[in-house]
Coordinates of C-alpha atoms (C1' of nucleotides) in Angstrom, one line a residue:
Chain A
M9 CA 134.2 -90.7 -1.1
H10 CA 131.8 -88.8 -3.3
L11 CA 130.3 -85.7 -1.8
S12 CA 127.8 -83.6 -3.6
N13 CA 128.1 -79.8 -3.6
A14 CA 124.7 -79.6 -2.0
A15 CA 125.9 -81.8 0.9
I16 CA 129.0 -79.6 1.4
A17 CA 126.9 -76.5 1.3
D18 CA 124.5 -77.9 3.9
A19 CA 127.4 -78.7 6.2
L20 CA 128.9 -75.2 5.8
E21 CA 125.5 -73.6 6.5
E22 CA 125.1 -75.7 9.6
L23 CA 128.5 -74.8 10.8
G24 CA 127.7 -71.1 10.2
D25 CA 124.6 -71.5 12.3
L26 CA 126.5 -73.2 15.1
Y27 CA 129.3 -70.6 15.1
E28 CA 126.7 -67.9 15.2
L29 CA 125.1 -69.5 18.3
D30 CA 128.6 -69.8 19.7
G31 CA 129.0 -66.0 19.5
A32 CA 131.3 -65.7 16.6
I33 CA 131.6 -62.3 14.9
V34 CA 129.1 -61.7 12.1
H35 CA 131.8 -61.6 9.5
R36 CA 133.0 -65.1 10.2
V37 CA 129.4 -66.4 10.1
L38 CA 128.9 -64.5 6.9
A39 CA 132.0 -66.1 5.4
Y40 CA 130.4 -69.6 6.0
R41 CA 127.2 -68.6 4.4
T42 CA 128.6 -67.0 1.3
A43 CA 131.0 -70.0 0.9
A44 CA 128.0 -72.3 1.2
K45 CA 126.2 -70.3 -1.6
T46 CA 129.3 -70.4 -3.8
V47 CA 129.6 -74.2 -3.3
R48 CA 125.9 -74.8 -3.9
E49 CA 126.1 -72.9 -7.2
A50 CA 129.5 -74.2 -8.4
S51 CA 129.3 -76.1 -11.7
V52 CA 132.2 -78.3 -10.8
S53 CA 132.6 -80.8 -8.0
V54 CA 134.0 -78.9 -5.1
S55 CA 134.9 -82.1 -3.3
A56 CA 137.1 -83.0 -6.3
L57 CA 138.5 -79.5 -6.4
A58 CA 139.3 -79.6 -2.6
G59 CA 141.0 -83.0 -3.2
E60 CA 143.4 -81.3 -5.6
G61 CA 143.9 -78.4 -3.2
R62 CA 142.2 -76.1 -5.7
A63 CA 139.0 -75.2 -3.9
T64 CA 140.6 -71.9 -2.8
E65 CA 140.3 -70.8 -6.4
L66 CA 136.6 -70.3 -5.6
A67 CA 135.7 -66.8 -4.4
G68 CA 135.2 -66.8 -0.6
I69 CA 136.9 -70.1 0.1
G70 CA 140.3 -70.0 1.7
K71 CA 142.7 -72.4 3.3
T72 CA 140.6 -73.1 6.4
L73 CA 137.4 -73.8 4.6
Q74 CA 139.2 -76.0 2.1
E75 CA 140.6 -78.0 5.0
K76 CA 137.1 -78.4 6.5
I77 CA 135.7 -79.6 3.1
Q78 CA 138.6 -82.1 2.8
A79 CA 137.8 -83.4 6.3
L80 CA 134.2 -83.8 5.4
A81 CA 135.1 -85.7 2.2
Q82 CA 137.6 -88.0 4.0
T83 CA 135.9 -88.7 7.3
G84 CA 132.2 -87.8 6.7
S85 CA 132.2 -85.0 9.3
I86 CA 133.9 -81.8 10.4
P87 CA 135.4 -81.9 13.9
A88 CA 134.3 -78.4 14.8
A89 CA 130.7 -79.2 13.9
E90 CA 130.8 -82.3 16.1
R91 CA 132.0 -80.3 19.1
L92 CA 129.4 -77.5 18.6
R93 CA 126.6 -79.9 18.0
A94 CA 127.2 -81.3 21.5
Q95 CA 126.9 -77.8 22.9
F96 CA 123.9 -76.5 20.9
P97 CA 120.9 -78.8 20.3
P98 CA 119.2 -78.8 16.8
G99 CA 116.1 -77.4 18.4
L100 CA 118.0 -74.2 19.2
V101 CA 119.0 -73.7 15.6
E102 CA 115.3 -74.1 14.7
I103 CA 114.5 -71.3 17.2
T104 CA 116.8 -68.9 15.4
R105 CA 114.7 -69.3 12.2
L106 CA 111.7 -67.7 13.9
P107 CA 111.1 -64.1 12.9
G108 CA 112.4 -61.7 15.6
L109 CA 114.6 -64.4 17.1
G110 CA 118.2 -64.5 16.1
P111 CA 121.3 -66.2 17.5
K112 CA 121.8 -63.8 20.4
R113 CA 118.3 -64.2 21.9
A114 CA 118.3 -68.0 21.2
R115 CA 121.6 -68.3 23.1
L116 CA 120.2 -66.1 25.9
L117 CA 117.1 -68.3 26.2
H118 CA 119.2 -71.4 26.2
S119 CA 121.6 -70.2 28.9
E120 CA 119.1 -68.4 31.1
L121 CA 116.1 -70.7 30.9
G122 CA 117.5 -73.9 29.4
I123 CA 115.2 -73.6 26.3
D124 CA 116.4 -76.0 23.6
S125 CA 113.4 -76.4 21.2
P126 CA 110.4 -74.5 19.9
Q127 CA 108.2 -76.6 22.2
A128 CA 110.2 -75.6 25.3
L129 CA 110.0 -72.0 24.0
R130 CA 106.2 -72.2 23.8
E131 CA 105.9 -73.5 27.3
A132 CA 108.1 -70.8 28.7
A133 CA 106.3 -68.1 26.8
L134 CA 102.9 -69.4 28.0
A135 CA 104.2 -69.5 31.6
Q136 CA 105.3 -65.9 31.1
R137 CA 108.9 -66.8 32.0
L138 CA 110.5 -65.0 29.1
R139 CA 109.8 -61.5 30.6
G140 CA 112.0 -62.4 33.5
V141 CA 115.1 -62.3 31.2
R142 CA 116.8 -59.0 31.0
G143 CA 116.1 -57.2 27.7
L144 CA 112.9 -59.2 27.0
G145 CA 109.4 -58.2 27.9
P146 CA 105.7 -59.0 27.5
K147 CA 105.5 -57.8 23.9
F148 CA 108.4 -60.1 23.0
E149 CA 106.6 -63.0 24.7
A150 CA 103.5 -62.3 22.6
S151 CA 105.4 -62.0 19.3
V152 CA 107.1 -65.3 20.1
L153 CA 103.8 -67.1 20.5
V154 CA 102.6 -65.6 17.2
A155 CA 105.8 -66.6 15.4
L156 CA 105.4 -70.2 16.8
E157 CA 101.8 -70.4 15.7
E158 CA 102.7 -69.2 12.2
M159 CA 105.5 -71.7 11.9
E160 CA 103.1 -74.5 12.8
A161 CA 100.4 -73.3 10.5
R162 CA 102.7 -73.7 7.6
P163 CA 102.5 -77.2 6.0
A164 CA 105.7 -79.1 6.4
G165 CA 108.2 -78.4 3.8
S166 CA 106.7 -75.1 2.7
H167 CA 109.1 -73.2 5.0
G168 CA 110.0 -70.0 3.2
A169 CA 107.8 -70.7 0.2
R170 CA 109.0 -69.0 -3.0
V171 CA 107.1 -68.4 -6.2
L172 CA 108.4 -68.9 -9.7
L173 CA 109.4 -65.8 -11.6
P174 CA 106.4 -65.6 -14.0
R175 CA 104.0 -65.6 -11.2
A176 CA 106.0 -63.0 -9.2
I177 CA 106.1 -60.7 -12.2
E178 CA 102.4 -61.1 -12.9
I179 CA 101.5 -60.3 -9.3
G180 CA 104.0 -57.5 -9.1
E181 CA 102.7 -55.8 -12.3
V182 CA 99.1 -56.0 -11.1
L183 CA 100.1 -54.4 -7.8
A184 CA 102.2 -51.7 -9.6
S185 CA 99.5 -50.7 -12.0
G186 CA 96.9 -50.7 -9.2
L187 CA 99.1 -48.3 -7.2
R188 CA 99.7 -46.1 -10.2
E189 CA 95.9 -45.8 -10.6
L190 CA 95.3 -45.0 -6.9
G191 CA 98.3 -42.7 -6.7
G192 CA 97.4 -40.5 -9.6
A193 CA 99.2 -38.9 -12.5
D194 CA 102.6 -38.1 -10.9
T195 CA 103.0 -41.6 -9.3
Y196 CA 105.8 -43.8 -10.6
V197 CA 105.8 -47.5 -9.5
Q198 CA 108.1 -50.3 -10.7
L199 CA 109.1 -53.8 -9.8
A200 CA 112.5 -54.2 -8.0
G201 CA 114.2 -56.9 -6.1
S202 CA 114.9 -60.4 -7.3
A203 CA 111.9 -60.3 -9.7
R204 CA 113.5 -57.4 -11.5
R205 CA 116.8 -59.3 -11.6
Q206 CA 114.8 -62.2 -13.3
A207 CA 115.9 -64.8 -10.7
D208 CA 114.5 -68.3 -10.9
S209 CA 112.1 -67.8 -8.0
V210 CA 111.2 -65.0 -5.7
K211 CA 110.5 -64.8 -2.0
D212 CA 108.6 -61.6 -1.8
I213 CA 107.6 -58.8 -4.2
D214 CA 109.6 -55.6 -3.9
L215 CA 108.1 -52.4 -5.4
V216 CA 109.7 -49.0 -5.7
A217 CA 107.7 -45.9 -6.1
A218 CA 108.4 -42.2 -6.5
S219 CA 105.7 -39.8 -5.2
T220 CA 105.3 -36.4 -3.8
R221 CA 102.5 -37.7 -1.5
P222 CA 104.2 -40.8 0.0
L223 CA 101.9 -41.4 3.0
E224 CA 98.8 -41.3 0.8
L225 CA 100.4 -43.9 -1.6
A226 CA 101.5 -46.2 1.2
E227 CA 98.0 -46.2 2.7
S228 CA 96.5 -47.0 -0.6
V229 CA 98.1 -50.4 -0.6
A230 CA 95.4 -51.6 1.7
R231 CA 92.8 -50.8 -1.0
L232 CA 94.3 -53.1 -3.5
E233 CA 92.0 -56.2 -3.8
E234 CA 95.0 -58.6 -4.0
I235 CA 96.1 -57.5 -0.5
E236 CA 95.0 -59.5 2.5
R237 CA 96.6 -57.3 5.2
V238 CA 99.0 -54.4 5.6
S239 CA 101.4 -54.7 8.6
S240 CA 102.8 -51.2 8.4
A241 CA 102.4 -48.1 6.2
G242 CA 104.3 -44.8 6.6
T243 CA 106.0 -42.2 4.5
A244 CA 108.9 -44.6 3.7
G245 CA 106.6 -47.2 2.3
A246 CA 104.4 -50.2 3.3
K247 CA 104.7 -53.9 4.1
A248 CA 101.8 -56.1 3.2
R249 CA 100.8 -59.6 2.2
T250 CA 98.7 -60.9 -0.6
H251 CA 95.8 -63.3 -0.3
S252 CA 98.0 -65.9 -1.8
G253 CA 100.5 -65.4 1.1
I254 CA 103.3 -63.6 -0.7
G255 CA 105.0 -60.7 1.1
V256 CA 104.9 -57.3 -0.5
D257 CA 107.4 -54.6 0.3
L258 CA 106.8 -51.1 -1.1
R259 CA 109.4 -48.4 -0.7
I260 CA 108.7 -44.8 -1.7
A261 CA 111.3 -42.1 -2.6
A262 CA 111.2 -38.5 -3.5
P263 CA 111.5 -38.3 -7.3
G264 CA 115.0 -36.8 -6.9
Q265 CA 116.2 -40.0 -5.1
L266 CA 114.5 -42.6 -7.3
G267 CA 117.8 -43.8 -8.8
N268 CA 119.3 -44.3 -5.4
L269 CA 116.3 -46.2 -4.0
L270 CA 115.8 -48.3 -7.2
Q271 CA 119.5 -49.3 -7.1
H272 CA 119.3 -50.2 -3.4
F273 CA 116.0 -52.1 -3.6
T274 CA 116.9 -54.1 -6.7
G275 CA 119.9 -55.6 -4.9
S276 CA 121.1 -58.2 -4.7
G277 CA 122.2 -57.8 -1.1
A278 CA 125.6 -59.2 -2.0
H279 CA 125.9 -56.8 -5.0
N280 CA 125.1 -53.8 -2.9
A281 CA 127.5 -54.8 -0.1
T282 CA 130.4 -55.2 -2.5
L283 CA 129.5 -52.0 -4.3
R284 CA 129.4 -50.1 -1.1
E285 CA 132.6 -51.6 0.2
A286 CA 134.4 -50.5 -2.9
A287 CA 132.8 -47.1 -2.6
V288 CA 134.1 -46.7 1.0
R289 CA 137.6 -47.3 -0.3
R290 CA 137.1 -44.3 -2.4
G291 CA 135.7 -42.2 0.4
L292 CA 132.0 -42.5 -0.7
H293 CA 129.1 -43.9 1.3
V294 CA 126.2 -45.3 -0.7
S295 CA 122.7 -45.7 0.6
E296 CA 119.2 -45.6 -0.8
Y297 CA 119.1 -41.9 -0.1
G298 CA 122.2 -40.8 -1.9
I299 CA 126.0 -40.9 -2.1
L300 CA 127.9 -39.2 0.7
D301 CA 131.3 -37.8 -0.2
D302 CA 133.7 -37.9 2.8
A303 CA 135.8 -35.1 1.5
T304 CA 133.0 -32.6 0.9
Q305 CA 130.3 -34.0 3.1
A306 CA 128.0 -33.4 0.2
V307 CA 125.3 -36.0 -0.7
D308 CA 124.6 -36.7 -4.3
E309 CA 121.1 -37.6 -5.1
C310 CA 120.4 -39.5 -8.4
T311 CA 117.2 -39.6 -10.3
S312 CA 118.4 -42.7 -12.3
E313 CA 120.4 -45.8 -11.6
R314 CA 122.7 -44.9 -14.4
E315 CA 123.8 -41.8 -12.5
V316 CA 124.5 -43.9 -9.3
Y317 CA 126.8 -46.3 -11.2
E318 CA 128.4 -43.4 -13.1
R319 CA 129.1 -41.4 -9.9
L320 CA 131.0 -44.5 -8.6
G321 CA 133.1 -44.7 -11.8
L322 CA 131.2 -47.8 -13.1
A323 CA 129.5 -48.6 -16.3
Y324 CA 125.7 -49.2 -16.0
I325 CA 125.1 -52.8 -14.8
E326 CA 122.0 -54.6 -16.0
P327 CA 119.8 -55.9 -13.1
E328 CA 120.2 -59.5 -14.2
L329 CA 124.0 -59.2 -13.6
R330 CA 123.7 -57.8 -10.0
E331 CA 124.6 -60.9 -8.1
D332 CA 128.2 -60.1 -7.1
R333 CA 129.6 -62.6 -9.6
G334 CA 132.3 -60.3 -10.9
E335 CA 130.0 -57.6 -12.5
L336 CA 131.4 -54.8 -10.3
Q337 CA 135.0 -55.6 -11.2
A338 CA 134.0 -55.8 -14.9
A339 CA 132.0 -52.5 -14.8
A340 CA 135.2 -50.7 -13.6
R341 CA 137.0 -51.7 -16.8
P342 CA 136.3 -50.2 -20.2
D343 CA 134.2 -52.7 -22.1
G344 CA 134.4 -55.1 -19.2
L345 CA 130.7 -56.0 -19.3
P346 CA 129.1 -58.1 -22.1
T347 CA 126.4 -56.8 -24.4
L348 CA 123.7 -59.1 -23.2
I349 CA 121.5 -61.1 -25.5
E350 CA 117.9 -59.8 -25.9
L351 CA 114.7 -61.5 -26.8
G352 CA 114.7 -59.7 -30.1
D353 CA 118.0 -61.4 -31.0
I354 CA 116.2 -64.8 -31.2
R355 CA 115.5 -65.8 -34.8
G356 CA 113.8 -69.2 -34.2
D357 CA 112.7 -71.8 -31.7
L358 CA 114.2 -75.3 -32.0
H359 CA 112.1 -77.3 -29.5
S360 CA 108.3 -77.5 -29.7
H361 CA 105.6 -80.1 -29.5
T362 CA 102.3 -80.7 -31.4
I363 CA 99.4 -83.1 -31.1
A364 CA 101.6 -85.8 -32.5
S365 CA 102.9 -86.3 -29.0
D366 CA 101.8 -84.4 -25.9
G367 CA 101.3 -80.9 -27.4
H368 CA 97.9 -79.2 -27.8
N369 CA 98.1 -77.6 -31.2
T370 CA 98.7 -78.7 -34.8
I371 CA 101.9 -78.1 -36.8
S372 CA 100.3 -75.2 -38.7
E373 CA 98.9 -73.6 -35.6
M374 CA 102.4 -73.7 -34.0
A375 CA 104.0 -72.4 -37.2
E376 CA 101.6 -69.5 -37.4
A377 CA 102.1 -68.6 -33.8
A378 CA 105.9 -68.8 -34.2
R379 CA 105.7 -66.5 -37.2
E380 CA 103.8 -64.0 -35.1
H381 CA 106.7 -64.0 -32.7
G382 CA 108.8 -62.8 -35.7
Y383 CA 110.7 -66.0 -36.0
E384 CA 112.4 -67.1 -39.2
Y385 CA 112.2 -70.8 -38.3
L386 CA 110.6 -73.3 -36.0
A387 CA 111.6 -76.9 -35.3
I388 CA 108.8 -79.4 -34.6
T389 CA 110.3 -81.8 -32.1
D390 CA 107.7 -84.2 -30.7
H391 CA 108.6 -86.9 -28.3
S392 CA 110.0 -90.2 -29.6
A393 CA 109.2 -93.9 -29.7
S394 CA 109.7 -94.9 -26.0
H395 CA 108.2 -91.8 -24.4
G396 CA 105.1 -93.5 -23.0
F397 CA 102.2 -91.8 -21.3
G398 CA 100.3 -92.5 -24.5
N399 CA 102.3 -89.8 -26.2
D400 CA 105.0 -91.9 -27.9
V401 CA 105.6 -91.4 -31.6
S402 CA 106.4 -94.7 -33.4
P403 CA 109.0 -94.8 -36.2
E404 CA 106.2 -95.2 -38.6
Q405 CA 104.3 -92.2 -37.2
L406 CA 107.5 -90.1 -37.3
R407 CA 107.9 -90.9 -41.0
R408 CA 104.4 -89.6 -41.5
Q409 CA 105.1 -86.6 -39.2
I410 CA 108.1 -85.6 -41.3
E411 CA 105.9 -85.6 -44.4
L412 CA 103.3 -83.5 -42.6
V413 CA 105.9 -80.9 -41.5
H414 CA 107.2 -80.7 -45.1
E415 CA 103.7 -80.2 -46.4
A416 CA 102.9 -77.5 -43.8
N417 CA 106.2 -75.9 -44.6
A418 CA 105.3 -75.7 -48.3
Q419 CA 102.0 -74.1 -47.4
I420 CA 103.0 -71.4 -45.0
E421 CA 104.8 -68.3 -46.0
G422 CA 107.3 -66.3 -43.9
I423 CA 108.7 -69.1 -41.7
E424 CA 110.7 -72.2 -42.3
L425 CA 109.7 -75.4 -40.5
L426 CA 112.3 -78.0 -39.5
A427 CA 111.3 -81.6 -39.1
G428 CA 112.7 -82.7 -35.9
S429 CA 112.3 -84.9 -32.8
E430 CA 113.0 -84.8 -29.1
V431 CA 114.6 -88.2 -28.9
N432 CA 114.9 -90.1 -25.6
V433 CA 118.3 -90.9 -24.4
L434 CA 118.0 -94.5 -23.0
P435 CA 119.8 -95.5 -19.8
D436 CA 122.6 -97.0 -21.8
G437 CA 123.1 -93.8 -23.8
S438 CA 121.6 -95.0 -27.0
L439 CA 118.6 -93.3 -28.7
D440 CA 115.2 -94.8 -29.3
Y441 CA 115.1 -94.3 -33.1
E442 CA 117.3 -96.0 -35.7
D443 CA 120.0 -93.9 -37.3
E444 CA 118.4 -94.4 -40.7
L445 CA 115.3 -92.6 -39.4
L446 CA 117.2 -89.9 -37.6
E447 CA 119.1 -89.1 -40.8
R448 CA 115.9 -88.0 -42.4
L449 CA 115.3 -85.3 -39.7
D450 CA 116.5 -81.7 -40.0
W451 CA 117.0 -81.3 -36.3
V452 CA 117.5 -83.7 -33.4
V453 CA 117.2 -82.8 -29.7
A454 CA 118.2 -85.6 -27.3
S455 CA 116.8 -85.6 -23.8
V456 CA 116.8 -87.7 -20.7
H457 CA 113.2 -88.5 -19.5
T458 CA 113.7 -91.7 -17.5
S459 CA 116.0 -93.3 -14.9
F460 CA 116.8 -90.0 -13.2
G461 CA 118.3 -91.7 -10.2
M462 CA 121.4 -93.1 -11.9
G463 CA 124.8 -92.6 -10.2
E464 CA 127.1 -89.8 -11.5
R465 CA 129.5 -92.0 -13.4
E466 CA 126.7 -93.8 -15.3
M467 CA 124.6 -90.7 -15.9
T468 CA 127.6 -88.8 -17.2
A469 CA 128.5 -91.7 -19.6
R470 CA 124.9 -91.8 -20.7
M471 CA 124.9 -88.1 -21.5
I472 CA 128.3 -88.1 -23.2
A473 CA 127.2 -91.0 -25.4
A474 CA 124.2 -88.9 -26.6
I475 CA 126.5 -85.9 -27.1
E476 CA 128.9 -87.9 -29.2
H477 CA 126.1 -89.4 -31.4
P478 CA 126.8 -87.8 -34.8
L479 CA 123.1 -87.2 -35.5
V480 CA 122.3 -85.4 -32.3
D481 CA 122.3 -81.6 -32.7
A482 CA 121.4 -80.5 -29.2
I483 CA 120.8 -81.9 -25.7
G484 CA 117.4 -80.8 -24.2
H485 CA 117.1 -79.6 -20.6
P486 CA 120.6 -81.1 -19.8
T487 CA 120.3 -81.4 -16.0
G488 CA 116.7 -82.3 -15.6
R489 CA 116.1 -79.9 -12.7
L490 CA 112.7 -78.6 -11.8
I491 CA 113.1 -75.3 -9.8
G492 CA 112.2 -75.9 -6.2
R493 CA 110.9 -79.4 -6.9
R494 CA 113.6 -81.7 -8.3
E495 CA 117.3 -81.6 -8.1
P496 CA 119.5 -82.0 -11.2
Y497 CA 120.5 -85.5 -12.0
A498 CA 124.0 -86.5 -10.9
L499 CA 126.3 -85.3 -13.7
D500 CA 130.0 -84.5 -14.0
L501 CA 129.3 -81.2 -15.9
D502 CA 133.0 -80.6 -16.6
A503 CA 133.1 -83.8 -18.6
V504 CA 129.8 -83.1 -20.2
F505 CA 130.9 -79.6 -21.3
A506 CA 134.2 -80.9 -22.6
A507 CA 132.4 -83.5 -24.7
A508 CA 129.9 -80.9 -26.1
A509 CA 132.7 -78.5 -26.9
R510 CA 134.7 -81.2 -28.6
T511 CA 131.8 -82.5 -30.8
G512 CA 130.1 -79.2 -31.4
T513 CA 126.8 -80.6 -29.9
L514 CA 124.7 -77.7 -28.6
L515 CA 123.4 -77.6 -25.1
E516 CA 120.0 -76.2 -24.4
I517 CA 118.7 -73.5 -22.1
N518 CA 115.2 -74.8 -21.8
A519 CA 113.0 -71.7 -21.3
N520 CA 110.2 -73.5 -19.5
P521 CA 110.0 -71.4 -16.3
D522 CA 109.9 -74.5 -14.1
R523 CA 113.1 -75.6 -15.7
R524 CA 115.4 -72.8 -16.9
D525 CA 117.9 -75.6 -17.6
L526 CA 120.8 -75.1 -18.0
S527 CA 120.8 -72.8 -15.1
E528 CA 122.5 -69.4 -15.3
I529 CA 125.5 -70.7 -13.4
N530 CA 125.9 -73.8 -15.6
A531 CA 125.2 -71.9 -18.8
R532 CA 127.9 -69.5 -18.0
A533 CA 130.4 -72.3 -17.3
A534 CA 129.4 -74.1 -20.5
V535 CA 130.1 -71.0 -22.6
E536 CA 133.4 -70.5 -20.8
A537 CA 134.2 -74.2 -21.7
G538 CA 133.6 -73.4 -25.4
V539 CA 130.2 -75.0 -25.7
G540 CA 127.5 -73.5 -28.0
L541 CA 124.1 -73.0 -26.6
V542 CA 120.5 -72.9 -27.9
I543 CA 117.5 -71.3 -26.1
D544 CA 114.2 -73.1 -26.7
S545 CA 110.7 -72.7 -25.4
D546 CA 109.8 -76.4 -25.3
A547 CA 106.3 -75.1 -26.1
H548 CA 103.5 -77.6 -25.8
R549 CA 100.9 -75.1 -27.1
T550 CA 101.0 -71.9 -29.1
A551 CA 100.8 -69.7 -26.0
T552 CA 103.9 -71.2 -24.4
L553 CA 106.1 -70.2 -27.3
A554 CA 106.2 -67.0 -25.3
N555 CA 108.2 -68.8 -22.6
M556 CA 111.3 -68.0 -24.6
R557 CA 111.7 -64.8 -22.5
W558 CA 112.5 -66.9 -19.4
G559 CA 115.3 -68.7 -21.2
V560 CA 116.6 -65.4 -22.5
A561 CA 116.5 -64.1 -18.9
T562 CA 118.6 -67.0 -17.8
A563 CA 121.0 -66.4 -20.6
R564 CA 121.3 -62.8 -19.5
R565 CA 122.0 -63.8 -15.9
A566 CA 124.7 -66.1 -17.4
W567 CA 126.4 -63.1 -19.0
L568 CA 125.6 -64.4 -22.6
T569 CA 125.8 -62.4 -25.7
A570 CA 123.8 -63.1 -28.9
A571 CA 127.0 -64.7 -30.4
D572 CA 126.9 -67.4 -27.7
V573 CA 123.5 -68.6 -28.7
A574 CA 123.0 -70.6 -32.0
N575 CA 119.4 -69.6 -32.6
T576 CA 120.3 -66.0 -33.0
R577 CA 121.7 -66.9 -36.4
P578 CA 119.8 -66.9 -39.6
L579 CA 118.8 -70.4 -40.7
G580 CA 121.4 -70.8 -43.4
E581 CA 124.2 -70.1 -40.9
L582 CA 122.5 -72.3 -38.3
R583 CA 122.5 -75.3 -40.7
K584 CA 126.2 -75.0 -41.2
Chain B
dG4 C1' 136.8 -66.6 7.9
dC5 C1' 138.4 -63.9 3.8
dC6 C1' 141.2 -60.7 1.5
dG7 C1' 144.5 -56.7 -0.5
dT8 C1' 146.0 -50.0 -6.7
dT9 C1' 145.9 -47.8 1.4
dT10 C1' 146.8 -53.5 4.1
dT11 C1' 149.6 -60.6 5.0
dC12 C1' 146.8 -57.6 9.8
dG13 C1' 142.9 -55.1 10.5
dG14 C1' 139.5 -54.1 8.3
dC15 C1' 135.0 -56.2 6.4
dC16 C1' 127.6 -51.5 3.6
dC17 C1' 123.8 -49.1 5.3
dG18 C1' 119.6 -48.1 7.3
dA19 C1' 114.7 -49.4 9.2
dC20 C1' 112.1 -51.2 12.8
dT21 C1' 111.0 -53.2 17.3
dG22 C1' 111.1 -53.5 22.1
dT23 C1' 113.3 -52.6 25.6
dT24 C1' 115.4 -49.1 27.5
dT25 C1' 116.9 -43.9 29.4
dT26 C1' 120.9 -44.5 25.0
dC27 C1' 120.7 -49.2 22.8
dA28 C1' 120.8 -54.2 21.2
dG29 C1' 119.0 -57.4 18.2
dT30 C1' 117.0 -58.5 14.0
dC31 C1' 116.1 -57.9 9.2
dG32 C1' 116.6 -56.8 4.2

DNA sequence: GCCGTTTTCGGCCCGACTGTTTTCAGTCG
């Protein structure tokens, strides 16, 4: 039976929730949650892996969890989950999602008052029955009602809304510069958290500041025009919310402890937990205030993050790598960490659109804009014959477009234009131009734009057919995901990577911030499988050529070096 | 539940905040 990684991850998360309600120790619950995350992010089929008894190769999955995954694959359910579900109704799990309510209180309410759903909780709170339970009082009752109201005020599905990285950085930078202005000359403010790590999306905006007048700075948050309300402000920082509903968390350190706080507040949580556990084994205790040495009882304060890592015997770790994906182990070895690719390493963009299809600028406008980015080359890759939406380019139009690209290339100095196309991969794996026409192009990107719902076997065959086509240079946005909106299509990525490595077909990291496809996890797996990558903006206008930075961010999160990415090469080398 | 240059058993980061309490439990990041 086929079982997607997402389905396994959901089942493990549910089991974690149930065990938590059942009173299991936190470490056991955490084991389920980290395993769920590992499974969700795995670039291979965990179900298949478990079938071969190899799921234990994944970090955080041992014999027990592998057996549970096997049971799920074979029978469609996990016996332990069946048993616990009978004990704890789904409404109780919902209650644990309310702020201020966790498993302990949910279980208490269930056993003491028979509360088994948010509705039942509301009724009990309104009847003032919660205050009768030991440890709960009137304030708790009131906060429960507020939490319930806020849950209902949210439109369905927007639970825990996240914003895409560009928006988070934009808001974060505006807030940071506003605070610098209000704080005066000696105020230092910078973005931390998942936005600093360049994650796909961000839940709330974390800011770190250093100031000698922390209370004043925290109170100035309320004066920022983007801020709707401030829920707390003290010498340690402030918590607030923007008018657009995004949480803002500001933490303030004394300048001498800025390195400690920045390291702490950049995270990720998993990175910090692993870092601190390793430190404890060496007799050191790391917090946002410093590093305590057991032996001397002295606390080391660090002005920079570099000092924090150095004090722990580690090489500096770039924020993009701080996800507990092996970076701490690598940082302990000499030259264990890669020299990450940078935006400045990119020499050209190999996926762009013009008014010939659904773009908004002409060939020369795109060419000039690309030259301003410092690129040596730009491929014009409009959509192909079957694209539809009124944006298709007929074979005849493509012949004309090739001439136009060549003409524009002759006219413009300082950049080389490649005549290309983003060709549709049809459901049967064939392309929608004749080979004779494709041969006339300098560069061919093949992408799937239709029939996303195909089964894994068919979709994988379709993709591999495109990869094996001798005239295809690269596959555009290989999994079709839209961050937070559309799941990747069903693909056996192991097989796809093997085909790409065998044929030398490049796979794209599409830099559109809604896509970032391949994802960091998949891009890293692709390179490990011997696949060459290319990072493209997929620009549809001159301004979005700048999207390249999001693709580079994904590449950095994938541990990639410039050597892993084809368009860091000069054109002559790329052509070979 | 996982995992091992202290361990195959006994550990498994660190601190802030809240609300309820007379010293702490639960929740959160």
